[in-house]
PDB file of C-alpha atoms in Angstrom:
ATOM      1  CA  GLU A  55       0.000   0.000   0.000  1.00 87.00           C
ATOM      2  CA  ALA A  56       1.279   3.435  -0.979  1.00 87.00           C
ATOM      3  CA  GLN A  57       1.642   5.462   2.172  1.00 95.00           C
ATOM      4  CA  VAL A  58       3.510   7.930   4.330  1.00 97.00           C
ATOM      5  CA  THR A  59       4.248   6.656   7.815  1.00 97.00           C
ATOM      6  CA  GLN A  60       5.211   8.638  10.888  1.00 97.00           C
ATOM      7  CA  ASN A  61       6.480   7.489  14.248  1.00 97.00           C
ATOM      8  CA  PRO A  62       5.649   7.937  16.986  1.00 97.00           C
ATOM      9  CA  ARG A  63       1.997   8.878  16.608  1.00 96.00           C
ATOM     10  CA  TYR A  64       1.842  10.336  20.106  1.00 97.00           C
ATOM     11  CA  LEU A  65       4.650  11.659  22.255  1.00 97.00           C
ATOM     12  CA  ILE A  66       4.779  13.424  25.594  1.00 97.00           C
ATOM     13  CA  THR A  67       8.198  14.702  26.554  1.00 96.00           C
ATOM     14  CA  VAL A  68       9.881  17.310  28.722  1.00 97.00           C
ATOM     15  CA  THR A  69      11.620  20.542  27.837  1.00 97.00           C
ATOM     16  CA  GLY A  70      15.125  20.079  26.522  1.00 96.00           C
ATOM     17  CA  LYS A  71      15.031  16.339  25.830  1.00 97.00           C
ATOM     18  CA  LYS A  72      16.077  15.750  22.244  1.00 97.00           C
ATOM     19  CA  LEU A  73      13.634  13.830  20.104  1.00 97.00           C
ATOM     20  CA  THR A  74      13.228  12.612  16.542  1.00 98.00           C
ATOM     21  CA  VAL A  75      10.015  12.037  14.639  1.00 98.00           C
ATOM     22  CA  THR A  76      10.536   9.681  11.732  1.00 98.00           C
ATOM     23  CA  CYS A  77       8.824   9.924   8.365  1.00 98.00           C
ATOM     24  CA  SER A  78       9.014   7.378   5.590  1.00 98.00           C
ATOM     25  CA  GLN A  79       7.316   7.083   2.189  1.00 97.00           C
ATOM     26  CA  ASN A  80       7.201   4.094  -0.149  1.00 96.00           C
ATOM     27  CA  MET A  81       6.136   5.908  -3.324  1.00 96.00           C
ATOM     28  CA  ASN A  82       9.576   6.930  -4.589  1.00 95.00           C
ATOM     29  CA  HIS A  83       8.636  10.587  -4.248  1.00 95.00           C
ATOM     30  CA  GLU A  84      11.256  13.265  -4.753  1.00 95.00           C
ATOM     31  CA  TYR A  85       9.659  15.917  -2.544  1.00 95.00           C
ATOM     32  CA  MET A  86       9.030  15.658   1.188  1.00 97.00           C
ATOM     33  CA  SER A  87       7.920  18.213   3.727  1.00 97.00           C
ATOM     34  CA  TRP A  88       7.072  18.750   7.388  1.00 98.00           C
ATOM     35  CA  TYR A  89       4.176  20.845   8.694  1.00 98.00           C
ATOM     36  CA  ARG A  90       2.774  21.745  12.055  1.00 98.00           C
ATOM     37  CA  GLN A  91      -0.907  22.318  12.663  1.00 96.00           C
ATOM     38  CA  ASP A  92      -2.070  24.661  15.399  1.00 96.00           C
ATOM     39  CA  PRO A  93      -5.624  25.911  16.070  1.00 91.00           C
ATOM     40  CA  GLY A  94      -6.313  29.154  14.257  1.00 89.00           C
ATOM     41  CA  LEU A  95      -2.981  29.056  12.434  1.00 93.00           C
ATOM     42  CA  GLY A  96      -3.665  26.293   9.964  1.00 93.00           C
ATOM     43  CA  LEU A  97      -0.787  24.308   8.536  1.00 95.00           C
ATOM     44  CA  ARG A  98       2.627  25.893   8.553  1.00 97.00           C
ATOM     45  CA  GLN A  99       5.572  24.465   6.683  1.00 97.00           C
ATOM     46  CA  ILE A 100       8.648  23.756   8.782  1.00 98.00           C
ATOM     47  CA  TYR A 101      11.139  22.331   6.274  1.00 97.00           C
ATOM     48  CA  TYR A 102      10.994  20.740   2.875  1.00 97.00           C
ATOM     49  CA  SER A 103      13.270  18.655   0.698  1.00 96.00           C
ATOM     50  CA  MET A 104      13.253  18.799  -3.084  1.00 93.00           C
ATOM     51  CA  ASN A 105      15.309  15.592  -3.286  1.00 92.00           C
ATOM     52  CA  VAL A 106      18.064  13.704  -1.482  1.00 93.00           C
ATOM     53  CA  GLU A 107      20.560  15.959   0.268  1.00 87.00           C
ATOM     54  CA  VAL A 108      18.569  19.100  -0.642  1.00 90.00           C
ATOM     55  CA  THR A 109      16.607  20.680   2.186  1.00 95.00           C
ATOM     56  CA  ASP A 110      15.286  24.188   2.695  1.00 95.00           C
ATOM     57  CA  LYS A 111      13.474  26.216   5.319  1.00 95.00           C
ATOM     58  CA  GLY A 112       9.754  26.677   5.306  1.00 95.00           C
ATOM     59  CA  ASP A 113       7.908  29.378   7.202  1.00 94.00           C
ATOM     60  CA  VAL A 114       8.621  28.191  10.758  1.00 96.00           C
ATOM     61  CA  PRO A 115      12.002  26.400  10.866  1.00 97.00           C
ATOM     62  CA  GLU A 116      13.248  27.729  14.213  1.00 97.00           C
ATOM     63  CA  GLY A 117      13.956  24.991  16.725  1.00 97.00           C
ATOM     64  CA  TYR A 118      13.847  22.189  14.166  1.00 98.00           C
ATOM     65  CA  LYS A 119      16.359  20.255  12.075  1.00 98.00           C
ATOM     66  CA  VAL A 120      15.914  17.826   9.225  1.00 97.00           C
ATOM     67  CA  SER A 121      18.049  15.579   7.070  1.00 94.00           C
ATOM     68  CA  ARG A 122      17.426  13.719   3.820  1.00 96.00           C
ATOM     69  CA  LYS A 123      20.107  11.086   3.419  1.00 95.00           C
ATOM     70  CA  GLU A 124      17.927   8.728   1.420  1.00 95.00           C
ATOM     71  CA  LYS A 125      14.877   9.289  -0.719  1.00 96.00           C
ATOM     72  CA  ARG A 126      12.346   7.482   1.421  1.00 97.00           C
ATOM     73  CA  ASN A 127      13.137   9.002   4.843  1.00 97.00           C
ATOM     74  CA  PHE A 128      12.851  12.552   6.145  1.00 98.00           C
ATOM     75  CA  PRO A 129      13.200  12.714   9.943  1.00 98.00           C
ATOM     76  CA  LEU A 130      12.316  15.792  11.971  1.00 98.00           C
ATOM     77  CA  ILE A 131      14.655  16.529  14.865  1.00 98.00           C
ATOM     78  CA  LEU A 132      13.939  18.717  17.862  1.00 97.00           C
ATOM     79  CA  GLU A 133      17.308  19.247  19.548  1.00 95.00           C
ATOM     80  CA  SER A 134      15.904  21.012  22.614  1.00 97.00           C
ATOM     81  CA  PRO A 135      12.117  20.944  22.590  1.00 97.00           C
ATOM     82  CA  SER A 136      10.184  23.730  24.253  1.00 97.00           C
ATOM     83  CA  PRO A 137       6.481  23.981  25.214  1.00 97.00           C
ATOM     84  CA  ASN A 138       5.752  26.225  22.204  1.00 97.00           C
ATOM     85  CA  GLN A 139       6.576  23.241  20.000  1.00 98.00           C
ATOM     86  CA  THR A 140       3.570  21.371  21.356  1.00 98.00           C
ATOM     87  CA  SER A 141       1.595  20.736  18.196  1.00 98.00           C
ATOM     88  CA  LEU A 142       0.267  18.247  15.669  1.00 96.00           C
ATOM     89  CA  TYR A 143       2.941  17.446  13.093  1.00 98.00           C
ATOM     90  CA  PHE A 144       2.407  16.130   9.593  1.00 97.00           C
ATOM     91  CA  CYS A 145       4.889  14.738   7.145  1.00 98.00           C
ATOM     92  CA  ALA A 146       4.002  14.754   3.448  1.00 97.00           C
ATOM     93  CA  SER A 147       5.508  13.637   0.163  1.00 97.00           C
ATOM     94  CA  SER A 148       4.854  14.436  -3.486  1.00 95.00           C
ATOM     95  CA  PRO A 149       6.249  13.075  -6.749  1.00 93.00           C
ATOM     96  CA  LEU A 150       7.632  16.542  -7.434  1.00 84.00           C
ATOM     97  CA  ALA A 151       7.163  20.106  -6.260  1.00 82.00           C
ATOM     98  CA  GLY A 152       5.426  21.932  -9.044  1.00 79.00           C
ATOM     99  CA  GLY A 153       3.979  20.621 -12.269  1.00 79.00           C
ATOM    100  CA  LEU A 154       1.120  18.282 -12.966  1.00 81.00           C
ATOM    101  CA  THR A 155       2.220  15.659 -10.427  1.00 85.00           C
ATOM    102  CA  ASP A 156       2.371  18.164  -7.557  1.00 88.00           C
ATOM    103  CA  THR A 157       0.101  16.465  -5.010  1.00 93.00           C
ATOM    104  CA  GLN A 158       0.898  16.101  -1.322  1.00 94.00           C
ATOM    105  CA  TYR A 159       0.305  12.743   0.354  1.00 96.00           C
ATOM    106  CA  PHE A 160       0.152  13.201   4.093  1.00 97.00           C
ATOM    107  CA  GLY A 161       1.136  10.943   6.938  1.00 96.00           C
ATOM    108  CA  PRO A 162      -1.280  10.276   9.821  1.00 95.00           C
ATOM    109  CA  GLY A 163       0.221  12.920  12.077  1.00 96.00           C
ATOM    110  CA  THR A 164       2.234  12.973  15.298  1.00 97.00           C
ATOM    111  CA  ARG A 165       0.764  14.682  18.320  1.00 97.00           C
ATOM    112  CA  LEU A 166       3.617  16.096  20.383  1.00 98.00           C
ATOM    113  CA  THR A 167       3.282  17.530  23.879  1.00 98.00           C
ATOM    114  CA  VAL A 168       6.284  19.233  25.482  1.00 97.00           C
ATOM    115  CA  LEU A 169       5.942  19.795  29.225  1.00 96.00           C
TER     116      LEU A 169
ATOM    117  CA  ALA B   1       6.401  36.568  -0.107  1.00 84.00           C
ATOM    118  CA  GLN B   2       3.529  34.265  -0.894  1.00 91.00           C
ATOM    119  CA  SER B   3       0.422  34.128   1.265  1.00 94.00           C
ATOM    120  CA  VAL B   4      -3.045  32.651   1.451  1.00 96.00           C
ATOM    121  CA  ALA B   5      -6.141  33.956   3.196  1.00 97.00           C
ATOM    122  CA  GLN B   6      -9.271  32.052   4.035  1.00 97.00           C
ATOM    123  CA  PRO B   7     -11.533  34.841   5.268  1.00 96.00           C
ATOM    124  CA  GLU B   8     -14.122  32.608   6.932  1.00 97.00           C
ATOM    125  CA  ASP B   9     -13.238  30.515   9.951  1.00 96.00           C
ATOM    126  CA  GLN B  10     -16.550  28.671   9.626  1.00 97.00           C
ATOM    127  CA  VAL B  11     -19.125  28.060   6.923  1.00 98.00           C
ATOM    128  CA  ASN B  12     -22.506  26.578   7.680  1.00 98.00           C
ATOM    129  CA  VAL B  13     -24.796  25.248   4.981  1.00 98.00           C
ATOM    130  CA  ALA B  14     -27.875  23.054   4.797  1.00 98.00           C
ATOM    131  CA  GLU B  15     -27.645  19.680   3.106  1.00 98.00           C
ATOM    132  CA  GLY B  16     -28.589  19.930  -0.550  1.00 97.00           C
ATOM    133  CA  ASN B  17     -27.669  23.598  -0.814  1.00 98.00           C
ATOM    134  CA  PRO B  18     -24.642  24.847  -2.744  1.00 97.00           C
ATOM    135  CA  LEU B  19     -21.522  25.591  -0.760  1.00 97.00           C
ATOM    136  CA  THR B  20     -18.595  27.953  -1.240  1.00 98.00           C
ATOM    137  CA  VAL B  21     -15.393  28.101   0.773  1.00 98.00           C
ATOM    138  CA  LYS B  22     -13.372  31.197  -0.047  1.00 98.00           C
ATOM    139  CA  CYS B  23      -9.641  31.531  -0.672  1.00 98.00           C
ATOM    140  CA  THR B  24      -7.515  34.435  -1.843  1.00 98.00           C
ATOM    141  CA  TYR B  25      -3.802  34.354  -2.483  1.00 97.00           C
ATOM    142  CA  SER B  26      -0.780  36.528  -3.095  1.00 95.00           C
ATOM    143  CA  VAL B  27       2.220  35.490  -5.223  1.00 92.00           C
ATOM    144  CA  SER B  28       4.482  37.361  -7.584  1.00 84.00           C
ATOM    145  CA  GLY B  29       3.422  35.567 -10.755  1.00 82.00           C
ATOM    146  CA  ASN B  30       1.082  32.779 -11.803  1.00 88.00           C
ATOM    147  CA  PRO B  31       0.371  30.496  -8.851  1.00 93.00           C
ATOM    148  CA  TYR B  32      -0.124  26.834  -8.305  1.00 94.00           C
ATOM    149  CA  LEU B  33      -3.216  26.498  -6.099  1.00 96.00           C
ATOM    150  CA  PHE B  34      -4.508  23.581  -4.060  1.00 97.00           C
ATOM    151  CA  TRP B  35      -7.354  22.514  -1.816  1.00 98.00           C
ATOM    152  CA  TYR B  36      -6.894  19.888   0.867  1.00 97.00           C
ATOM    153  CA  VAL B  37      -9.473  18.491   3.291  1.00 97.00           C
ATOM    154  CA  GLN B  38      -9.142  17.099   6.806  1.00 96.00           C
ATOM    155  CA  TYR B  39     -12.025  14.938   7.929  1.00 92.00           C
ATOM    156  CA  PRO B  40     -12.537  14.357  11.670  1.00 83.00           C
ATOM    157  CA  ASN B  41     -10.115  11.739  12.969  1.00 77.00           C
ATOM    158  CA  ARG B  42      -8.724  11.209   9.482  1.00 77.00           C
ATOM    159  CA  GLY B  43      -5.686  12.488   7.721  1.00 84.00           C
ATOM    160  CA  LEU B  44      -5.298  15.291   5.238  1.00 94.00           C
ATOM    161  CA  GLN B  45      -6.377  14.514   1.709  1.00 95.00           C
ATOM    162  CA  PHE B  46      -5.890  16.201  -1.633  1.00 95.00           C
ATOM    163  CA  LEU B  47      -9.059  17.549  -3.271  1.00 96.00           C
ATOM    164  CA  LEU B  48      -7.996  19.449  -6.380  1.00 96.00           C
ATOM    165  CA  LYS B  49      -5.396  21.761  -7.865  1.00 95.00           C
ATOM    166  CA  TYR B  50      -4.911  24.460 -10.455  1.00 95.00           C
ATOM    167  CA  ILE B  51      -1.611  24.323 -12.299  1.00 92.00           C
ATOM    168  CA  THR B  52      -2.438  25.711 -15.727  1.00 88.00           C
ATOM    169  CA  GLY B  53      -5.174  25.639 -18.350  1.00 88.00           C
ATOM    170  CA  ASP B  54      -8.899  25.784 -17.709  1.00 91.00           C
ATOM    171  CA  ASN B  55      -9.766  28.127 -14.851  1.00 93.00           C
ATOM    172  CA  LEU B  56     -12.490  25.752 -13.616  1.00 96.00           C
ATOM    173  CA  VAL B  57     -10.946  22.747 -11.932  1.00 96.00           C
ATOM    174  CA  LYS B  58     -12.895  19.642 -10.944  1.00 96.00           C
ATOM    175  CA  GLY B  59     -11.751  17.417  -8.115  1.00 94.00           C
ATOM    176  CA  SER B  60     -12.726  14.627  -5.786  1.00 91.00           C
ATOM    177  CA  TYR B  61     -16.171  14.114  -4.201  1.00 92.00           C
ATOM    178  CA  GLY B  62     -17.912  16.509  -6.619  1.00 95.00           C
ATOM    179  CA  PHE B  63     -15.923  19.571  -5.595  1.00 97.00           C
ATOM    180  CA  GLU B  64     -14.710  22.193  -8.027  1.00 97.00           C
ATOM    181  CA  ALA B  65     -12.818  25.468  -7.802  1.00 98.00           C
ATOM    182  CA  GLU B  66     -12.439  28.451 -10.078  1.00 95.00           C
ATOM    183  CA  PHE B  67      -9.151  30.252 -10.529  1.00 96.00           C
ATOM    184  CA  ASN B  68      -9.758  33.988 -10.906  1.00 95.00           C
ATOM    185  CA  LYS B  69      -6.535  35.806 -11.643  1.00 94.00           C
ATOM    186  CA  SER B  70      -7.974  39.318 -11.536  1.00 94.00           C
ATOM    187  CA  GLN B  71      -9.452  38.738  -8.086  1.00 95.00           C
ATOM    188  CA  THR B  72      -6.565  36.514  -6.957  1.00 96.00           C
ATOM    189  CA  SER B  73      -9.088  33.979  -5.730  1.00 97.00           C
ATOM    190  CA  PHE B  74      -9.555  30.222  -5.823  1.00 98.00           C
ATOM    191  CA  HIS B  75     -12.898  29.533  -4.172  1.00 98.00           C
ATOM    192  CA  LEU B  76     -13.995  25.957  -3.542  1.00 98.00           C
ATOM    193  CA  LYS B  77     -17.543  25.072  -4.567  1.00 98.00           C
ATOM    194  CA  LYS B  78     -19.989  22.207  -4.638  1.00 98.00           C
ATOM    195  CA  PRO B  79     -23.480  22.389  -6.157  1.00 97.00           C
ATOM    196  CA  SER B  80     -25.184  20.247  -3.504  1.00 97.00           C
ATOM    197  CA  ALA B  81     -23.653  19.780  -0.048  1.00 98.00           C
ATOM    198  CA  LEU B  82     -23.704  16.514   1.886  1.00 97.00           C
ATOM    199  CA  VAL B  83     -23.482  16.052   5.646  1.00 96.00           C
ATOM    200  CA  SER B  84     -20.401  13.939   4.959  1.00 94.00           C
ATOM    201  CA  ASP B  85     -18.686  17.026   3.470  1.00 96.00           C
ATOM    202  CA  SER B  86     -18.377  18.455   6.988  1.00 96.00           C
ATOM    203  CA  ALA B  87     -14.634  18.870   7.553  1.00 97.00           C
ATOM    204  CA  LEU B  88     -11.744  21.342   7.789  1.00 97.00           C
ATOM    205  CA  TYR B  89     -10.691  22.720   4.413  1.00 98.00           C
ATOM    206  CA  PHE B  90      -7.309  24.207   3.577  1.00 98.00           C
ATOM    207  CA  CYS B  91      -6.289  26.285   0.589  1.00 98.00           C
ATOM    208  CA  ALA B  92      -2.583  26.348  -0.355  1.00 97.00           C
ATOM    209  CA  VAL B  93      -0.366  28.187  -2.825  1.00 95.00           C
ATOM    210  CA  ARG B  94       3.000  27.558  -4.402  1.00 94.00           C
ATOM    211  CA  ASP B  95       4.958  30.120  -6.416  1.00 90.00           C
ATOM    212  CA  PRO B  96       6.496  28.240  -9.342  1.00 86.00           C
ATOM    213  CA  ASN B  97       8.460  31.365 -10.330  1.00 84.00           C
ATOM    214  CA  ALA B  98      10.356  31.564  -7.059  1.00 83.00           C
ATOM    215  CA  GLY B  99      14.091  31.334  -7.551  1.00 79.00           C
ATOM    216  CA  GLY B 100      16.312  28.371  -6.742  1.00 78.00           C
ATOM    217  CA  THR B 101      14.605  25.740  -4.613  1.00 81.00           C
ATOM    218  CA  SER B 102      12.245  28.306  -3.122  1.00 84.00           C
ATOM    219  CA  TYR B 103       9.401  27.049  -5.271  1.00 86.00           C
ATOM    220  CA  GLY B 104       9.335  24.103  -2.902  1.00 90.00           C
ATOM    221  CA  LYS B 105       7.703  26.317  -0.318  1.00 93.00           C
ATOM    222  CA  LEU B 106       3.987  25.587   0.103  1.00 94.00           C
ATOM    223  CA  THR B 107       1.894  28.056   2.072  1.00 95.00           C
ATOM    224  CA  PHE B 108      -1.452  27.059   3.575  1.00 96.00           C
ATOM    225  CA  GLY B 109      -4.314  29.173   4.805  1.00 96.00           C
ATOM    226  CA  GLN B 110      -5.591  28.940   8.358  1.00 96.00           C
ATOM    227  CA  GLY B 111      -8.418  26.630   7.368  1.00 96.00           C
ATOM    228  CA  THR B 112     -12.216  26.850   7.168  1.00 97.00           C
ATOM    229  CA  ILE B 113     -14.503  24.559   9.115  1.00 97.00           C
ATOM    230  CA  LEU B 114     -17.402  23.507   6.927  1.00 97.00           C
ATOM    231  CA  THR B 115     -20.496  22.226   8.699  1.00 97.00           C
ATOM    232  CA  VAL B 116     -23.334  20.796   6.660  1.00 97.00           C
ATOM    233  CA  HIS B 117     -26.602  20.503   8.598  1.00 97.00           C
ATOM    234  CA  PRO B 118     -29.144  17.759   7.790  1.00 95.00           C
TER     235      PRO B 118
END
């Protein structure tokens, strides 16, 4: 089944404890992206990757890191989480960014709480 | 900088009536425009997109949207609403003319909650 998977789905952690949220897609997509969803603010892009080894900042990159060492995986790293990073996080992939195949496929989401 | 506005936080409509969810955008040139939907307790799903060509775009579940360049709008419409259409709808824009890898940036609106009453 074609899908985007995220782990963990739920996480409660404490301020300052480094964490990684994994994202993997099995559709051979070039483009991957991370978003956070907060009430009243919609979806905001954190980072995106046009292809392997190419990443770029979205609208809200502060406090986050990413890497794209292989096409299928795009982990999101919070080096020192803070309470303002409590949110619902979505990973997404697309065949390409731009053009007729530009369609985001979203993962199920990771609900993160930072105490 | 690109931006999207969804001026209505909530839209309420009776089942069987037409519905419209509004979206306006701002980019430097011709945009790529998208609608995504988030059903309760389900993930985000693609509905439709405008890349080029016909200004009227048809998508999933009977939805359509019209690209209006002069009004910088991309409103989502459906002729006859269903209770099952009740969900959170997001409009998004990409600027394909942005330099370098910047066209990878995708900006979403804040979302509109659509409630269809029986």
